[in-house]
mmCIF file with all atom_site columns, C-alpha atoms in Angstrom:
data_model
loop_
_atom_site.group_PDB
_atom_site.id
_atom_site.type_symbol
_atom_site.label_atom_id
_atom_site.label_alt_id
_atom_site.label_comp_id
_atom_site.label_asym_id
_atom_site.label_entity_id
_atom_site.label_seq_id
_atom_site.pdbx_PDB_ins_code
_atom_site.Cartn_x
_atom_site.Cartn_y
_atom_site.Cartn_z
_atom_site.occupancy
_atom_site.B_iso_or_equiv
_atom_site.pdbx_formal_charge
_atom_site.auth_seq_id
_atom_site.auth_comp_id
_atom_site.auth_asym_id
_atom_site.auth_atom_id
_atom_site.pdbx_PDB_model_num
ATOM 1  C CA . TYR R 1 1  ? -54.290 -116.552 -28.142 1.00 97.00 ? 26 TYR R CA 1
ATOM 2  C CA . VAL R 1 2  ? -50.780 -116.230 -27.207 1.00 98.00 ? 27 VAL R CA 1
ATOM 3  C CA . VAL R 1 3  ? -49.506 -112.446 -28.023 1.00 98.00 ? 28 VAL R CA 1
ATOM 4  C CA . VAL R 1 4  ? -45.895 -112.541 -29.431 1.00 98.00 ? 29 VAL R CA 1
ATOM 5  C CA . SER R 1 5  ? -44.333 -109.223 -28.902 1.00 98.00 ? 30 SER R CA 1
ATOM 6  C CA . SER R 1 6  ? -40.969 -109.761 -30.339 1.00 98.00 ? 31 SER R CA 1
ATOM 7  C CA . SER R 1 7  ? -38.843 -111.762 -32.510 1.00 98.00 ? 32 SER R CA 1
ATOM 8  C CA . ALA R 1 8  ? -36.765 -112.835 -29.353 1.00 98.00 ? 33 ALA R CA 1
ATOM 9  C CA . ILE R 1 9  ? -40.123 -113.891 -27.629 1.00 98.00 ? 34 ILE R CA 1
ATOM 10 C CA . ALA R 1 10 ? -41.070 -115.928 -30.597 1.00 98.00 ? 35 ALA R CA 1
ATOM 11 C CA . THR R 1 11 ? -37.697 -117.576 -30.479 1.00 98.00 ? 36 THR R CA 1
ATOM 12 C CA . SER R 1 12 ? -38.060 -118.406 -26.884 1.00 98.00 ? 37 SER R CA 1
ATOM 13 C CA . LEU R 1 13 ? -41.629 -119.711 -27.238 1.00 98.00 ? 38 LEU R CA 1
ATOM 14 C CA . VAL R 1 14 ? -40.841 -121.966 -30.001 1.00 98.00 ? 39 VAL R CA 1
ATOM 15 C CA . ARG R 1 15 ? -37.920 -123.416 -28.285 1.00 98.00 ? 40 ARG R CA 1
ATOM 16 C CA . LEU R 1 16 ? -39.833 -123.883 -24.745 1.00 98.00 ? 41 LEU R CA 1
ATOM 17 C CA . PHE R 1 17 ? -42.928 -125.265 -26.236 1.00 98.00 ? 42 PHE R CA 1
ATOM 18 C CA . GLY R 1 18 ? -41.879 -126.731 -29.561 1.00 96.00 ? 43 GLY R CA 1
ATOM 19 C CA . ASP R 1 19 ? -44.920 -128.349 -31.175 1.00 96.00 ? 44 ASP R CA 1
ATOM 20 C CA . HIS R 1 20 ? -47.020 -127.873 -28.378 1.00 97.00 ? 45 HIS R CA 1
ATOM 21 C CA . LEU R 1 21 ? -47.343 -124.295 -29.419 1.00 97.00 ? 46 LEU R CA 1
ATOM 22 C CA . ARG R 1 22 ? -49.392 -125.344 -32.463 1.00 96.00 ? 47 ARG R CA 1
ATOM 23 C CA . THR R 1 23 ? -52.251 -125.749 -30.272 1.00 97.00 ? 48 THR R CA 1
ATOM 24 C CA . ALA R 1 24 ? -52.406 -122.070 -29.687 1.00 97.00 ? 49 ALA R CA 1
ATOM 25 C CA . LYS R 1 25 ? -53.433 -119.077 -31.736 1.00 98.00 ? 50 LYS R CA 1
ATOM 26 C CA . LEU R 1 26 ? -50.628 -117.032 -32.133 1.00 98.00 ? 51 LEU R CA 1
ATOM 27 C CA . ALA R 1 27 ? -51.131 -113.155 -32.423 1.00 98.00 ? 52 ALA R CA 1
ATOM 28 C CA . SER R 1 28 ? -48.209 -111.215 -33.624 1.00 98.00 ? 53 SER R CA 1
ATOM 29 C CA . ILE R 1 29 ? -47.645 -107.539 -32.698 1.00 98.00 ? 54 ILE R CA 1
ATOM 30 C CA . SER R 1 30 ? -45.766 -106.778 -36.106 1.00 98.00 ? 55 SER R CA 1
ATOM 31 C CA . PRO R 1 31 ? -44.760 -108.033 -39.580 1.00 98.00 ? 56 PRO R CA 1
ATOM 32 C CA . ILE R 1 32 ? -41.147 -108.519 -38.405 1.00 98.00 ? 57 ILE R CA 1
ATOM 33 C CA . THR R 1 33 ? -42.338 -110.699 -35.616 1.00 98.00 ? 58 THR R CA 1
ATOM 34 C CA . SER R 1 34 ? -44.526 -112.428 -37.947 1.00 98.00 ? 59 SER R CA 1
ATOM 35 C CA . GLU R 1 35 ? -41.568 -113.151 -40.122 1.00 98.00 ? 60 GLU R CA 1
ATOM 36 C CA . THR R 1 36 ? -39.787 -114.819 -37.413 1.00 98.00 ? 61 THR R CA 1
ATOM 37 C CA . LEU R 1 37 ? -42.774 -116.868 -36.344 1.00 98.00 ? 62 LEU R CA 1
ATOM 38 C CA . VAL R 1 38 ? -43.060 -118.126 -40.216 1.00 98.00 ? 63 VAL R CA 1
ATOM 39 C CA . ARG R 1 39 ? -39.460 -118.886 -40.252 1.00 98.00 ? 64 ARG R CA 1
ATOM 40 C CA . LEU R 1 40 ? -39.711 -121.082 -37.276 1.00 98.00 ? 65 LEU R CA 1
ATOM 41 C CA . GLY R 1 41 ? -42.598 -122.741 -38.686 1.00 98.00 ? 66 GLY R CA 1
ATOM 42 C CA . HIS R 1 42 ? -45.384 -121.265 -36.475 1.00 98.00 ? 67 HIS R CA 1
ATOM 43 C CA . PRO R 1 43 ? -47.409 -118.703 -38.461 1.00 98.00 ? 68 PRO R CA 1
ATOM 44 C CA . PRO R 1 44 ? -49.451 -116.222 -36.406 1.00 98.00 ? 69 PRO R CA 1
ATOM 45 C CA . ALA R 1 45 ? -53.180 -116.534 -36.541 1.00 98.00 ? 70 ALA R CA 1
ATOM 46 C CA . THR R 1 46 ? -53.457 -112.699 -36.642 1.00 98.00 ? 71 THR R CA 1
ATOM 47 C CA . VAL R 1 47 ? -50.954 -109.756 -37.023 1.00 98.00 ? 72 VAL R CA 1
ATOM 48 C CA . ALA R 1 48 ? -51.556 -106.313 -35.466 1.00 98.00 ? 73 ALA R CA 1
ATOM 49 C CA . LYS R 1 49 ? -52.070 -103.279 -37.960 1.00 97.00 ? 74 LYS R CA 1
ATOM 50 C CA . VAL R 1 50 ? -51.191 -100.935 -35.243 1.00 96.00 ? 75 VAL R CA 1
ATOM 51 C CA . TYR R 1 51 ? -47.869 -102.220 -33.839 1.00 96.00 ? 76 TYR R CA 1
ATOM 52 C CA . ALA R 1 52 ? -48.642 -101.673 -30.056 1.00 96.00 ? 77 ALA R CA 1
ATOM 53 C CA . LEU R 1 53 ? -50.703 -103.494 -27.464 1.00 95.00 ? 78 LEU R CA 1
ATOM 54 C CA . ASP R 1 54 ? -54.087 -101.918 -28.769 1.00 96.00 ? 79 ASP R CA 1
ATOM 55 C CA . GLY R 1 55 ? -53.385 -103.049 -32.069 1.00 97.00 ? 80 GLY R CA 1
ATOM 56 C CA . VAL R 1 56 ? -52.787 -106.749 -30.920 1.00 97.00 ? 81 VAL R CA 1
ATOM 57 C CA . VAL R 1 57 ? -56.098 -106.510 -29.112 1.00 97.00 ? 82 VAL R CA 1
ATOM 58 C CA . GLU R 1 58 ? -57.960 -105.360 -32.072 1.00 97.00 ? 83 GLU R CA 1
ATOM 59 C CA . ALA R 1 59 ? -56.342 -107.967 -34.259 1.00 98.00 ? 84 ALA R CA 1
ATOM 60 C CA . ILE R 1 60 ? -57.381 -110.808 -31.861 1.00 98.00 ? 85 ILE R CA 1
ATOM 61 C CA . LEU R 1 61 ? -60.896 -109.474 -31.667 1.00 97.00 ? 86 LEU R CA 1
ATOM 62 C CA . ASN R 1 62 ? -60.988 -109.101 -35.360 1.00 97.00 ? 87 ASN R CA 1
ATOM 63 C CA . ASP R 1 63 ? -59.780 -112.772 -35.740 1.00 96.00 ? 88 ASP R CA 1
ATOM 64 C CA . ALA R 1 64 ? -62.038 -114.175 -32.918 1.00 96.00 ? 89 ALA R CA 1
ATOM 65 C CA . GLY R 1 65 ? -65.113 -112.671 -34.641 1.00 94.00 ? 90 GLY R CA 1
ATOM 66 C CA . ARG R 1 66 ? -64.260 -114.738 -37.933 1.00 79.00 ? 91 ARG R CA 1
ATOM 67 C CA . SER R 1 67 ? -63.923 -118.118 -36.286 1.00 58.00 ? 92 SER R CA 1
#
């Protein structure tokens, strides 16, 4: 998983890694960051319900448990 903690980070990740980013599962910290990822063509695998690091960890654990 790659944790995306802001829209600015999302934009930078897409600019730096382009289509290579599709090989990673993205974990978004908030709906706003998720909207940015979707707009950039890289929807997140999971989104935190609590918009903090603990929330992202919980979202990743829940998503990993579904795999």
